[in-house]
Coordinates of C-alpha atoms and ligand atoms in Angstrom, one line a residue:
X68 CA -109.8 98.2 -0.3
X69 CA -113.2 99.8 -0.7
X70 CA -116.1 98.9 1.6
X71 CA -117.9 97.4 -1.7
X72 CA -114.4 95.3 -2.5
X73 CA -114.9 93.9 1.1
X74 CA -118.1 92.9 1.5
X75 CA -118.8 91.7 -2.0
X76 CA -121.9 92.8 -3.8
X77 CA -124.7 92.8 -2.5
X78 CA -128.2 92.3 -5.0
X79 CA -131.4 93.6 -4.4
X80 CA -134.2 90.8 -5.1
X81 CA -135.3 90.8 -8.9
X82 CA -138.4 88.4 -9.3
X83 CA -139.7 88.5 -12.7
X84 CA -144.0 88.6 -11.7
X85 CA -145.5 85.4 -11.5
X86 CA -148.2 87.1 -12.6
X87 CA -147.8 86.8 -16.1
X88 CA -148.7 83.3 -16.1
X89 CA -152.5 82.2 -15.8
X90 CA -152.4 78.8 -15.5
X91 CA -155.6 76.4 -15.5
X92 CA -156.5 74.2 -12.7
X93 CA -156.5 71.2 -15.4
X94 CA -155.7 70.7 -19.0
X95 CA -156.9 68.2 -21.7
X96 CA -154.7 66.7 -25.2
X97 CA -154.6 68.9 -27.5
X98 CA -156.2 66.8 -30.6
X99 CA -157.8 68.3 -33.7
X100 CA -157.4 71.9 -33.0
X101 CA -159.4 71.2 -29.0
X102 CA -158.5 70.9 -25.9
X103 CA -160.3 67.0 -25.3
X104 CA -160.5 64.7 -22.1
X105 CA -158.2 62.0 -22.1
X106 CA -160.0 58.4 -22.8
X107 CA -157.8 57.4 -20.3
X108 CA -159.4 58.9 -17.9
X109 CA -155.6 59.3 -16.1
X110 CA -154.6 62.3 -15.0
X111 CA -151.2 63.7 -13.1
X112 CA -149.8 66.9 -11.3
X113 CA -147.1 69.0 -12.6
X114 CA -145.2 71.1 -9.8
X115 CA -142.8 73.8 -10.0
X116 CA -139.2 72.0 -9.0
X117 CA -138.1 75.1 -7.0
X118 CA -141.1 74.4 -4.8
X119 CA -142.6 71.7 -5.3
X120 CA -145.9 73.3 -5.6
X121 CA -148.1 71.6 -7.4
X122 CA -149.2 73.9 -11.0
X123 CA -151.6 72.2 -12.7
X124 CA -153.5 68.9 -13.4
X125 CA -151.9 67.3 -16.4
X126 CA -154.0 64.2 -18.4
X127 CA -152.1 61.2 -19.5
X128 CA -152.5 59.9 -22.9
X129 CA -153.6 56.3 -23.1
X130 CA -153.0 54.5 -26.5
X131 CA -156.8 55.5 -27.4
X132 CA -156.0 58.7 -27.1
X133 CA -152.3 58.3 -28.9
X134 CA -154.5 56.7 -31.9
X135 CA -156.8 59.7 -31.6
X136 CA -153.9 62.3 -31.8
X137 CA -152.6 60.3 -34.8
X138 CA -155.7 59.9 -36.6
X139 CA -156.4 63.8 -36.5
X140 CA -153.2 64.9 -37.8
X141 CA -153.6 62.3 -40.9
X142 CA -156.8 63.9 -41.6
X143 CA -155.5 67.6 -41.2
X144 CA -152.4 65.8 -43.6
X145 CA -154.7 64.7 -46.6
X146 CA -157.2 67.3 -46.5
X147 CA -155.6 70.6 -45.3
X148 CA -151.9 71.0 -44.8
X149 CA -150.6 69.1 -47.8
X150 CA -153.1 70.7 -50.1
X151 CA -152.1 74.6 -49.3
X152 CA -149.8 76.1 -51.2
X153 CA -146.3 76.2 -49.6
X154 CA -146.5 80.1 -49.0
X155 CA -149.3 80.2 -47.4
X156 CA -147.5 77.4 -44.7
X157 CA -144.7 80.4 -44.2
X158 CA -147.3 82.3 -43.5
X159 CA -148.6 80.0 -40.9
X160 CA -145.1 79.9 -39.3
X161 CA -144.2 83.5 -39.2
X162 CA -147.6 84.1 -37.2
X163 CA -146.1 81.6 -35.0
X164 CA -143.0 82.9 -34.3
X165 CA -144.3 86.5 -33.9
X166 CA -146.4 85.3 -31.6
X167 CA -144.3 83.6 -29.6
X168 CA -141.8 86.7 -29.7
X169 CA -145.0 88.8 -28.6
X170 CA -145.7 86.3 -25.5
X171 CA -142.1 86.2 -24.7
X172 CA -141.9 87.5 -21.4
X173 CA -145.0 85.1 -20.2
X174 CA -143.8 82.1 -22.1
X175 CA -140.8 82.8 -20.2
X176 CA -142.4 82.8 -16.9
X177 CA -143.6 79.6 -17.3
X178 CA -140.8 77.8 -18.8
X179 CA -138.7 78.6 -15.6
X180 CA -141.9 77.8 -13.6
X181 CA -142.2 74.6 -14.5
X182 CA -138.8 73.8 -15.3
X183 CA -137.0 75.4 -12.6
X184 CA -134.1 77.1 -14.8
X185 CA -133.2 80.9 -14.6
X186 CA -135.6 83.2 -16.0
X187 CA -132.3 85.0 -17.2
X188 CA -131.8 81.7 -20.1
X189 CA -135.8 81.0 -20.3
X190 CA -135.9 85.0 -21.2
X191 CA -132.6 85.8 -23.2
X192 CA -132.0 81.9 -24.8
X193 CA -135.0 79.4 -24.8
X194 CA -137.6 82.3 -26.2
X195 CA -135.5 84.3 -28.5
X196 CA -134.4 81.0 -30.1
X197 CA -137.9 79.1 -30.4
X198 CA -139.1 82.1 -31.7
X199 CA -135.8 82.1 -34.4
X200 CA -136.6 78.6 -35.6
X201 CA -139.9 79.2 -36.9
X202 CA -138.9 82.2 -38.2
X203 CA -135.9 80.4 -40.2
X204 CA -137.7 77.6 -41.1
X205 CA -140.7 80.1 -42.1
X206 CA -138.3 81.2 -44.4
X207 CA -137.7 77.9 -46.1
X208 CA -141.4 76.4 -46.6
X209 CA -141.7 77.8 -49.9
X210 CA -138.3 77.1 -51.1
X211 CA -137.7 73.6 -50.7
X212 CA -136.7 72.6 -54.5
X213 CA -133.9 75.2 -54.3
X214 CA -133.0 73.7 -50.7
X215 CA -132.4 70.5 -52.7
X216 CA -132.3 71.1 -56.0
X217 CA -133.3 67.9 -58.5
X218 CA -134.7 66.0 -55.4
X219 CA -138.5 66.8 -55.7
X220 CA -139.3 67.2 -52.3
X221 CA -141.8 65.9 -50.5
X222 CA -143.0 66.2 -47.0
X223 CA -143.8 62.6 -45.2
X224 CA -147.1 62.8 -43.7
X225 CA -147.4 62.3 -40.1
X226 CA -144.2 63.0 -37.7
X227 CA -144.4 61.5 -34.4
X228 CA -141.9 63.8 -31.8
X229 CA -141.0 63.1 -28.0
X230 CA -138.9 65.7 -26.0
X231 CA -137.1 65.8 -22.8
X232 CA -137.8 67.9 -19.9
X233 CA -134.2 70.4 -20.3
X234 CA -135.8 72.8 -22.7
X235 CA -138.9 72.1 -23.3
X236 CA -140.3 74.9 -25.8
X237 CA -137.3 75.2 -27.8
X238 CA -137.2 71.1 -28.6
X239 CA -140.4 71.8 -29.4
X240 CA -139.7 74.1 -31.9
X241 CA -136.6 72.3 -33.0
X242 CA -139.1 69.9 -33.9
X243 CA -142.1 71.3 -35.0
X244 CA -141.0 74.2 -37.4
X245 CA -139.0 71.8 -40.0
X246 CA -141.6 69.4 -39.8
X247 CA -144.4 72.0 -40.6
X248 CA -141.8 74.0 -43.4
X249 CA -141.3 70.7 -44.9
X250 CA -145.5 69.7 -45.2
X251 CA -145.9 67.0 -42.5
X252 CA -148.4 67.3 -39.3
X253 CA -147.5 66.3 -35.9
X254 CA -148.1 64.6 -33.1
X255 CA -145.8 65.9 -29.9
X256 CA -145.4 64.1 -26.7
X257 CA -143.7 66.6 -24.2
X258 CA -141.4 65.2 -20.6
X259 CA -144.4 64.6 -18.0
X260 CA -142.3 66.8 -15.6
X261 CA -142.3 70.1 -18.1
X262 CA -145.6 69.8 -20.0
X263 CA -147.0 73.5 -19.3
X264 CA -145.1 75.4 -22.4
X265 CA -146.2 72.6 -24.6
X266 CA -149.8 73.4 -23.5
X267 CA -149.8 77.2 -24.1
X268 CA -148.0 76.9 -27.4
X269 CA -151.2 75.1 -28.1
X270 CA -153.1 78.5 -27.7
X271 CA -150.2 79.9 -29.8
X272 CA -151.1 78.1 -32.5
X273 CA -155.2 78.8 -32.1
X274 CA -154.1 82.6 -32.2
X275 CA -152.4 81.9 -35.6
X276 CA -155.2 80.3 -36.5
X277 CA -152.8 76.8 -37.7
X278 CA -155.4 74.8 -39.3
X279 CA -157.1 72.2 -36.6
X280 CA -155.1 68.5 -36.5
X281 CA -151.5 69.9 -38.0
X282 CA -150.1 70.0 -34.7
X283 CA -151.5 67.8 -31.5
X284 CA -149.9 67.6 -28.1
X285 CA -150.4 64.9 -26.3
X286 CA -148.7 64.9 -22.4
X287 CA -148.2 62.0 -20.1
X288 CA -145.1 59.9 -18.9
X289 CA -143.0 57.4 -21.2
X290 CA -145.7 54.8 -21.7
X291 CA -147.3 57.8 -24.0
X292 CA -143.9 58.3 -26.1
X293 CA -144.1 54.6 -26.3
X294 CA -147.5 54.2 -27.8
X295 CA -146.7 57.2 -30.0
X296 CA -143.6 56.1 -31.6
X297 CA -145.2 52.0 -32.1
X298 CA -148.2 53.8 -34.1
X299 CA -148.3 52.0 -37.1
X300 CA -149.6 55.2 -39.0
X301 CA -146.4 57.2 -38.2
X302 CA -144.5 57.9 -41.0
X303 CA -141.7 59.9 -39.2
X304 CA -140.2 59.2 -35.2
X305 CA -137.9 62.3 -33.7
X306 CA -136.6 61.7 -30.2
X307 CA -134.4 63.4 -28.0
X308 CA -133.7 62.0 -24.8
X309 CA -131.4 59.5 -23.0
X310 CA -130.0 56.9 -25.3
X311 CA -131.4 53.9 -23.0
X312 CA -135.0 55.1 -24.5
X313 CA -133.2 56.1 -27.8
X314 CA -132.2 52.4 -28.4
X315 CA -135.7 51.6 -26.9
X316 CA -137.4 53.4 -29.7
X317 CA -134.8 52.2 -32.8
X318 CA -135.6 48.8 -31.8
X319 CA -139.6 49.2 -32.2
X320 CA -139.0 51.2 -35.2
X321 CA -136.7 49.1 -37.0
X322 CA -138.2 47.3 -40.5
X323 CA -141.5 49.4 -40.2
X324 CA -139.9 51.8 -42.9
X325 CA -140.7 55.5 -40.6
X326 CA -137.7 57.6 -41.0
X327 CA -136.2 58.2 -37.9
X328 CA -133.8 60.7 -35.6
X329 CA -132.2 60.7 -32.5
X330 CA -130.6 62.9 -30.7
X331 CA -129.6 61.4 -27.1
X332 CA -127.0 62.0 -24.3
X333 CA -123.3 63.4 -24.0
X334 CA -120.3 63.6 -22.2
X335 CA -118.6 66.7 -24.0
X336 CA -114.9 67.5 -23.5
X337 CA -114.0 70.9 -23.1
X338 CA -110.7 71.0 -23.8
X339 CA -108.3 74.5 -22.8
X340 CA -104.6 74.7 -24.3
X341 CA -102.3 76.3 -22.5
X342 CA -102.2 79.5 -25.2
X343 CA -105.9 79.9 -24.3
X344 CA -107.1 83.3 -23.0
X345 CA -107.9 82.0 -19.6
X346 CA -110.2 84.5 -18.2
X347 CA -112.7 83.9 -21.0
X348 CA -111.6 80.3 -21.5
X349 CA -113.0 80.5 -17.0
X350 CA -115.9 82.0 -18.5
X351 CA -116.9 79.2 -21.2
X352 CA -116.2 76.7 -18.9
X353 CA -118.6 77.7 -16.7
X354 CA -120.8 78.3 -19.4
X355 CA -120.4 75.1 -20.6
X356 CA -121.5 73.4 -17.3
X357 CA -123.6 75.1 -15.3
X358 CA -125.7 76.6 -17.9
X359 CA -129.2 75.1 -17.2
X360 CA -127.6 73.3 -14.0
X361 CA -125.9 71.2 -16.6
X362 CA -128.9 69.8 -17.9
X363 CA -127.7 69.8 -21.6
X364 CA -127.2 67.5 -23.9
X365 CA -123.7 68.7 -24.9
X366 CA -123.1 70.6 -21.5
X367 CA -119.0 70.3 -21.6
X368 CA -118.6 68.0 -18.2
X369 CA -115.5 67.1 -18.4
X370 CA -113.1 70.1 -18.7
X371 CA -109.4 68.7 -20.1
X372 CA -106.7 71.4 -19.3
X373 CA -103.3 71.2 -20.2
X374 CA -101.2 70.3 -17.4
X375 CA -98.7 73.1 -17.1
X376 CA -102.2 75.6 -16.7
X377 CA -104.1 73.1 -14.8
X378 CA -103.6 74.7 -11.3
X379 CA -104.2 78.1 -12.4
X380 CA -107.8 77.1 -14.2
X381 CA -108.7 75.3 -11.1
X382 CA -108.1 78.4 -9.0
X383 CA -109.8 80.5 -11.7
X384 CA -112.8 78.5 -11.7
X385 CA -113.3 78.1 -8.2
X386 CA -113.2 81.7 -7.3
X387 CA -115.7 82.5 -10.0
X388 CA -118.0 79.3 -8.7
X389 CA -118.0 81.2 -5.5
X390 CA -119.9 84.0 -7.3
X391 CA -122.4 82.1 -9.1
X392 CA -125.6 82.6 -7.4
X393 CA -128.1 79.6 -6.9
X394 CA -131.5 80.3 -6.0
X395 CA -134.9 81.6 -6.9
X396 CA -135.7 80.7 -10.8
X397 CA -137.8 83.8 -11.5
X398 CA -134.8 86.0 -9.7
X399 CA -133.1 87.9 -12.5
X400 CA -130.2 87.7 -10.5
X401 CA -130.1 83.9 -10.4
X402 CA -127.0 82.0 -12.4
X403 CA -128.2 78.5 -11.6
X404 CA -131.7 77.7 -10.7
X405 CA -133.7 74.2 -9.2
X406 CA -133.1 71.0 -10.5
X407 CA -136.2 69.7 -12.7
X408 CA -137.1 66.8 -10.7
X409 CA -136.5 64.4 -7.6
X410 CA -135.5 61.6 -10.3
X411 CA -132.5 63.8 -11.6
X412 CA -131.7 65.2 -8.1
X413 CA -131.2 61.1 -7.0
X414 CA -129.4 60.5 -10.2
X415 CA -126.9 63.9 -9.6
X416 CA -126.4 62.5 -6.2
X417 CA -125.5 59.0 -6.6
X418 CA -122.8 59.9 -9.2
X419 CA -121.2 63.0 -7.1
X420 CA -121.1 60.0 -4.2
X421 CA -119.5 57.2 -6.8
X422 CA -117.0 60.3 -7.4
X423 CA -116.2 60.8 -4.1
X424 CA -116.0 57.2 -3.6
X425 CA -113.8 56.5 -6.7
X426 CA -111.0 59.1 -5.2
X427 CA -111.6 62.3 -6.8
X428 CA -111.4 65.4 -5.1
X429 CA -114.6 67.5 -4.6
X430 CA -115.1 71.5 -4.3
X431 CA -118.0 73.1 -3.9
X432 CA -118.5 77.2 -3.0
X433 CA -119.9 77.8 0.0
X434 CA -123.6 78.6 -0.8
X435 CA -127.5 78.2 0.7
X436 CA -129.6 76.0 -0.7
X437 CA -133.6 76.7 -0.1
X438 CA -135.4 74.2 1.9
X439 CA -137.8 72.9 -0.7
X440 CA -137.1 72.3 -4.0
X441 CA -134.8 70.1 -5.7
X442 CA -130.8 72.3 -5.5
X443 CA -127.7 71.1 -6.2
X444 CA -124.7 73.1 -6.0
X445 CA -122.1 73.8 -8.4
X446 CA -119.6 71.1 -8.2
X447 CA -115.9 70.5 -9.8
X448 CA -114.2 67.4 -9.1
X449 CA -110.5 67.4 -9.8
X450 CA -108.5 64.2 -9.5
X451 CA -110.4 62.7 -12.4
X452 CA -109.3 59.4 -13.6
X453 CA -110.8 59.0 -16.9
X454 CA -112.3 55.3 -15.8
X455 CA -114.4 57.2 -13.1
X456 CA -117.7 56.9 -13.2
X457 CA -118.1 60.9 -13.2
X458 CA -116.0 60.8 -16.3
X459 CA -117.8 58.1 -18.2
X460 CA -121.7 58.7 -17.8
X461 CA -123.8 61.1 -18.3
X462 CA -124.8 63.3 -15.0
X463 CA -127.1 65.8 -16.6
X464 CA -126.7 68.0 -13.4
X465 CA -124.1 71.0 -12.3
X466 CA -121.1 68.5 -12.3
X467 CA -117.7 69.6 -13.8
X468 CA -114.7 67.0 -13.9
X469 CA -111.6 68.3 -14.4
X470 CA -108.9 66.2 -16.3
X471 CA -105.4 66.8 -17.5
X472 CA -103.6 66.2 -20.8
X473 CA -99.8 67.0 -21.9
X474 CA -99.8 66.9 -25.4
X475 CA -102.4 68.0 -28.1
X476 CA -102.5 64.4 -29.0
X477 CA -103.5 63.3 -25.8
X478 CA -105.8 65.7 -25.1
X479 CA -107.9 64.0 -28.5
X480 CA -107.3 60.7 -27.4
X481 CA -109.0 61.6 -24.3
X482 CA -111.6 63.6 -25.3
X483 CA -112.8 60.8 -27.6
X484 CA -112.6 58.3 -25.4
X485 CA -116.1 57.8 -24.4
X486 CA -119.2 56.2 -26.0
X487 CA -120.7 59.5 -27.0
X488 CA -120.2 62.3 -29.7
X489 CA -122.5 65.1 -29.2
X490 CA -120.3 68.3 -28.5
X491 CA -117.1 69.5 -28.1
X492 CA -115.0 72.7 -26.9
X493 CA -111.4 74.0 -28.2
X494 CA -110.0 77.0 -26.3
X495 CA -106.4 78.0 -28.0
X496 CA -105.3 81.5 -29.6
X497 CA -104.1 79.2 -32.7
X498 CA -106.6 78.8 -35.5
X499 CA -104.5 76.2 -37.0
X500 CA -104.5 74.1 -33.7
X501 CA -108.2 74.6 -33.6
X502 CA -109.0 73.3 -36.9
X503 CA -106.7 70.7 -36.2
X504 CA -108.4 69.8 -33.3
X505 CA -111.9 70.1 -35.0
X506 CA -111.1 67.9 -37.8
X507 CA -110.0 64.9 -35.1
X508 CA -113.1 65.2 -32.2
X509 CA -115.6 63.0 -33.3
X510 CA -118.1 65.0 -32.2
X511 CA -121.2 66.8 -34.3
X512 CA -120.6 70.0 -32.8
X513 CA -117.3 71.7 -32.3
X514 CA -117.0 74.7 -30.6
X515 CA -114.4 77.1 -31.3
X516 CA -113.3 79.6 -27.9
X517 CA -117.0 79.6 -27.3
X518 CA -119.6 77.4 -25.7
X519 CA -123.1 76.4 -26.0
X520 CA -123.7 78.6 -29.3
X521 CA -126.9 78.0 -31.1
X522 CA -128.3 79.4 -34.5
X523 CA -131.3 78.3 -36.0
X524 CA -129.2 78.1 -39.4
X525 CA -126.4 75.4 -38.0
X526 CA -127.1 71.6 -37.7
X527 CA -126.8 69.8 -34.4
X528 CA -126.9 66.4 -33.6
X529 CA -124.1 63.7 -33.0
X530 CA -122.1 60.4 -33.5
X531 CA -122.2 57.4 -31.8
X532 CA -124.5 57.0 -29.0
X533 CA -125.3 60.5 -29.5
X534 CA -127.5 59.9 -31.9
X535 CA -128.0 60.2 -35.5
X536 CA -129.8 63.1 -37.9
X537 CA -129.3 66.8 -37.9
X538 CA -131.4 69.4 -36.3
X539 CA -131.3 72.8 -37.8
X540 CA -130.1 74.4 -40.7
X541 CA -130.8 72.9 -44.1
X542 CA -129.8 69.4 -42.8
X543 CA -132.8 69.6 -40.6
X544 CA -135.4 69.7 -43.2
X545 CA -134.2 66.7 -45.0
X546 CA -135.3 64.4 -42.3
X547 CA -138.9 65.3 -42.7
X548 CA -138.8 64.9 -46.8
X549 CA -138.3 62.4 -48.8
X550 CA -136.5 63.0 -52.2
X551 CA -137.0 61.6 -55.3
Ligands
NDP1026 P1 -136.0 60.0 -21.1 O1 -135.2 59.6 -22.3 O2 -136.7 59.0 -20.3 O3 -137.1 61.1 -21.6 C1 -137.2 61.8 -22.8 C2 -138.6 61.7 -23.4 O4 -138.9 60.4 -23.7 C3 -139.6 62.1 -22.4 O5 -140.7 62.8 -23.0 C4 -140.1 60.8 -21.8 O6 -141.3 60.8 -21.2 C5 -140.1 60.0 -23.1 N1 -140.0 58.5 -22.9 C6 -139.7 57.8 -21.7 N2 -139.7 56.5 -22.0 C7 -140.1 56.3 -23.3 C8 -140.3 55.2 -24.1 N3 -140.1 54.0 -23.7 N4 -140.7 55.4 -25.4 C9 -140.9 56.7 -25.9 N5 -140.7 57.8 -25.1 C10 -140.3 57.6 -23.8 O7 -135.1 60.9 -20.2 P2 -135.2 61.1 -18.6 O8 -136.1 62.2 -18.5 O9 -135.6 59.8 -17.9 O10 -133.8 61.5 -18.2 C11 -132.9 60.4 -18.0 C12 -131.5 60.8 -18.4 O11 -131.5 61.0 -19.8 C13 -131.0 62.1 -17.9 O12 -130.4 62.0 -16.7 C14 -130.0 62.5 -18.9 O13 -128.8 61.8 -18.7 C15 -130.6 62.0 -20.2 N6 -131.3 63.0 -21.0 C16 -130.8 63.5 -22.1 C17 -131.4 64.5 -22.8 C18 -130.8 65.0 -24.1 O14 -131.1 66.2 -24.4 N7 -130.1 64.3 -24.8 C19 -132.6 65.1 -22.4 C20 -133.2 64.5 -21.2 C21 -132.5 63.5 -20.5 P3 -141.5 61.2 -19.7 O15 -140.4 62.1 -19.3 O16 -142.7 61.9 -19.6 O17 -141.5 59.9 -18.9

C-alpha cells in the first residue's frame, strides 16, 4: 500500500474570497425601483449559519409596506410592463440572466454566506441555473401564442411569490422569470433567514435597467408572506415552503379568485433494484440526500434497496459517508456545509432522537464539527420501520433512512406510502422496469439512474401534499396567464 493509500488524502484549504461580497450595514424594501425604509419601522439581523456572525440589518415589512410593494407593482402593471411589446420584455430578461452569469462568482459568495451551503453547489448549481431560467423563459416572452396556441394569452397582473430559505436565488428565479415572460409584475417575499441574494438581485435588476415597480422585494419573517398573500389586489399567489403554511395560505386564498401554486414538502423514495449499477447507484444516493445537507424539497430520504443487495449498499454508503467532508461553506473542498438556522438544527435533532428512540439503528462517520455554527453530520439510519417517524415526516436535514423491499411491487407500495408526492428515484439497468416503475410512483418528478437533475425546460412540482402547479418548462408559464 502506498503512503497516500494509508493516510488518505490530505486537502489543502480552498476558501473561495469573501471578498467578493460587499455587503451594507442595512438594507431597505425594494419598492418602485428604490431601496425605501420600512413603515414599520422593524428591522432584524441576518447571520451567516456557519458562524453565526451577524451580516447585515434586514427591515421587516409591515402590512403598510406589503400594500406599498403591491400598489407599485400595479402601477408599473398598467402603465409600463403590460404596455411594452413582448420583445422588448425578452430583452429585459436576457440582461438579467447575463447579468447574473457575469456576477456569478460574487452572487455565489453570498448565497453560501448567508445560507451556509457549499460554495461548490452555490457556484456550479444555484448560479448556473438561475441564470438558465431567465434565459429560457427570455426565450419564450415573445412567443406565447405559439406556447398555446388558440388560447390568447394573457399575463394576470400582479403575482404575489414567497420562498423558502434552501435556495434562495434560484426560487427566485423559478419565480420571477415566467411571471415577467408571461407580462405580470411582482411582489417577492424571500425566507427572513436567507434574504441577502434577494437584495443584490435587486441591483441586478437596476443594472438592466427593469422598469421601476415590475419587480419589488419585500424581506421579513412569515407575518410579511402572510400580509402578502391576504392582499386583496393580488391576482396571482406562488409559494414554496412547508405544507403547514401551504394549507395556511390555500385557506386565505380560497373564493378570492387569485390563481394559485404550491409547491411544499417531500419525503422521496429512492428506490435501487438489485440489477442497479451500485457504485453510481452509492453515488446518487448520496446525491440525493446530502446534497444541500438535505435541505431539498425532493432530497430522496428514504433510500428503499432490495433486500438481497441491502447489506452491500449499506457498506457502500457508509464507506463513502466517511469521505464526505463537512465544513467550511466557502471551502471548495467542502461536500456538506452549515445547517441554515437554529430552528432546522432543533427540528434535524428532535427527529434523529425519535429515530433512535423508535429502534432504528444509527451510523454516522467519524467527523469534526466547528464549534459555532449550526452542523449536522451525515446520518443513515438503517432498521427503518416504515411507521417511524424518520420515515414519515419530513426532516429537511442530512438524514438518510434506509428501508428494504423484496419485490418490485413492494418496493411501489412502499414508496407511495406517505402523504407526499414530490420526487422519486429508480436505479435498475432495465428500461422496461424503469418505465414501469415511473408509470406507478405517484410522484411529479421521476428520476431515472440519476438524482436531483434540473433543467429549466422540465416541469417540477408534485401530488398530494406536495403541492399543486408546475414550475418550469412550458407548464410553468401557464400559471401566470390566463387563456381565453
Ligand atoms: P415555511 O413554510 O415557514 O417558510 C417558507 C416561506 O414562507 C418563508 O419565506 C416564510 O417566511 C414564509 N411564511 C411563513 N409563514 C407564513 C405565512 N403564514 N404566510 C405566508 N408566508 C409565510 O418553512 P420553514 O422555513 O419554517 O421550514 C419549516 C419546514 O418546512 C422545513 O423543516 C421543511 O420541512 C419545510 N420546507 C420545505 C421547503 C420546500 O422547498 N418545499 C422549503 C423550506 C422548508 P420566513 O421564513 O421569513 O418566516
Amino acid at each position: 500500500m502506498t503512503d497516500i493509500a494509508k493516510r488518505g488524502f490530505e486537502y489543502a484549504p480552498s476558501r473561495e474570497s469573501r471578498e467578493l461580497v460587499t455587503l451594507a450595514p442595512s438594507y431597505g424594501l425594494y419598492v418602485g425601483g428604490a431601496f425605501v425604509e420600512p413603515r414599520s419601522g422593524e428591522r432584524f439581523t441576518t447571520i451567516d449559519p456557519s458562524t453565526e456572525e451577524p451580516l447585515a440589518e434586514i427591515a421587516q415589512a409591515g402590512a403598510e409596506d406589503v400594500a406599498a410593494a403591491v400598489a407599485a407593482a400595479r402601477e408599473a402593471y398598467e402603465e409600463r410592463w403590460s404596455q411594452i411589446r413582448p420583445a422588448e420584455r425578452a430583452k429585459y430578461l436576457f440582461r438579467v440572466a447575463r447579468i447574473l452569469q457575469e456576477r456569478s462568482r460574487e452572487l455565489a459568495v453570498l448565497e453560501s454566506l448567508n445560507g451556509g451551503k457549499p460554495i461548490r453547489e452555490s457556484r456550479d448549481v444555484d448560479l448556473p441555473l438561475a441564470a438558465a431560467h431567465f434565459f429560457y423563459y427570455a426565450g419564450w416572452a415573445d412567443k406565447l401564442e405559439y406556447a398555446f396556441p388558440n388560447a390568447k394569452p394573457r399575463p394576470l397582473g400582479v403575482a404575489a411569490q414567497v420562498i423558502p430559505w434552501n435556495f434562495p436565488l434560484l426560487m427566485l428565479a423559478w419565480k420571477v422569470a415566467p411571471a415577467l415572460a408571461a407580462g405580470n409584475t411582482v411582489v417577492l417575499k424571500p425566507a427572513h433567514t436567507t434574504p441577502l441574494t434577494a437584495l443584490a438581485f435587486c441591483d441586478v435588476l437596476r443594472q438592466a435597467e427593469v422598469p421601476p415597480g415590475v419587480v419589488n422585494i419585500v424581506t421579513g419573517d412569515g407575518r410579511a408572506g402572510a400580509a402578502l398573500v391576504r392582499h386583496p389586489d393580488v391576482d396571482k399567489v406562488a409559494f414554496t415552503g412547508s405544507t403547514e403554511v401551504g394549507k395556511d395560505i390555500q385557506r386565505a386564498v380560497a373564493g378570492t379568485g387569485k390563481k394559485l401554486t404550491l409547491e411544499l414538502g417531500g419525503k422521496a423514495a429512492n428506490i435501487v433494484f438489485d440489477d442497479a449499477p451500485l457504485d453510481q447507484a452509492v453515488e446518487g444516493i448520496v446525491n440525493g440526500i446530502y446534497f444541500n445537507q438535505g435541505e431539498v424539497c425532493c432530497a430522496g430520504s428514504r433510500l428503499l434497496v432490495q433486500e438481497s443487495i441491502a447489506g452491500a449498499v449499506v457498506a457502500k454508503l457508509q464507506r463513502r459517508l466517511s469521505t464526505l467532508r463537512v465544513g467550511d461553506p466557502l471551502d471548495k473542498n467542502t461536500d456538506v456545509g452549515a445547517i441554515n438556522s437554529r430552528e432546522q438544527l432543533d427540528k434535524i435533532e428532535a427527529l434523529v432522537e425519535a429515530g433512535k428512540e423508535e429502534g432504528a439503528e444509527i451510523y454516522q462517520p467519524p467527523c469534526q464539527l466547528p464549534e459555532r455554527g449550526f452542523w449536522f453530520p451525515p446520518t443513515v439510519f438503517t432498521n427503518v420501520a416504515q411507521s417511524y417517524r424518520i420515515a414519515q415526516e419530513e426532516i429537511f436535514g442530512p438524514v438518510l433512512s434506509v428501508l428494504t423491499f423484496r419485490t418490485p411491487e413492494e418496493a411501489i407500495e412502499k414508496a407511495n406510502n406517505t402523504p407526499y408526492g414530490l420526487s422519486a428515484g429508480v436505479w435498475t439497468e432495465k428500461g422496461s422496469r424503469i418505465l414501469w416503475a415511473a408509470q406507478r410512483l405517484k410522484a411529479g418528478v421521476v428520476w431515472a439512474n440519476t438524482y436531483n437533475r434540473f433543467d429549466p425546460t422540465s416541469p417540477f412540482g408534485g401530488y398530494k401534499e406536495s403541492g399543486f402547479g408546475r414550475e418550469g418548462g412550458l407548464h410553468g408559464l401557464e400559471p401566470y396567464l390566463r387563456l381565453e
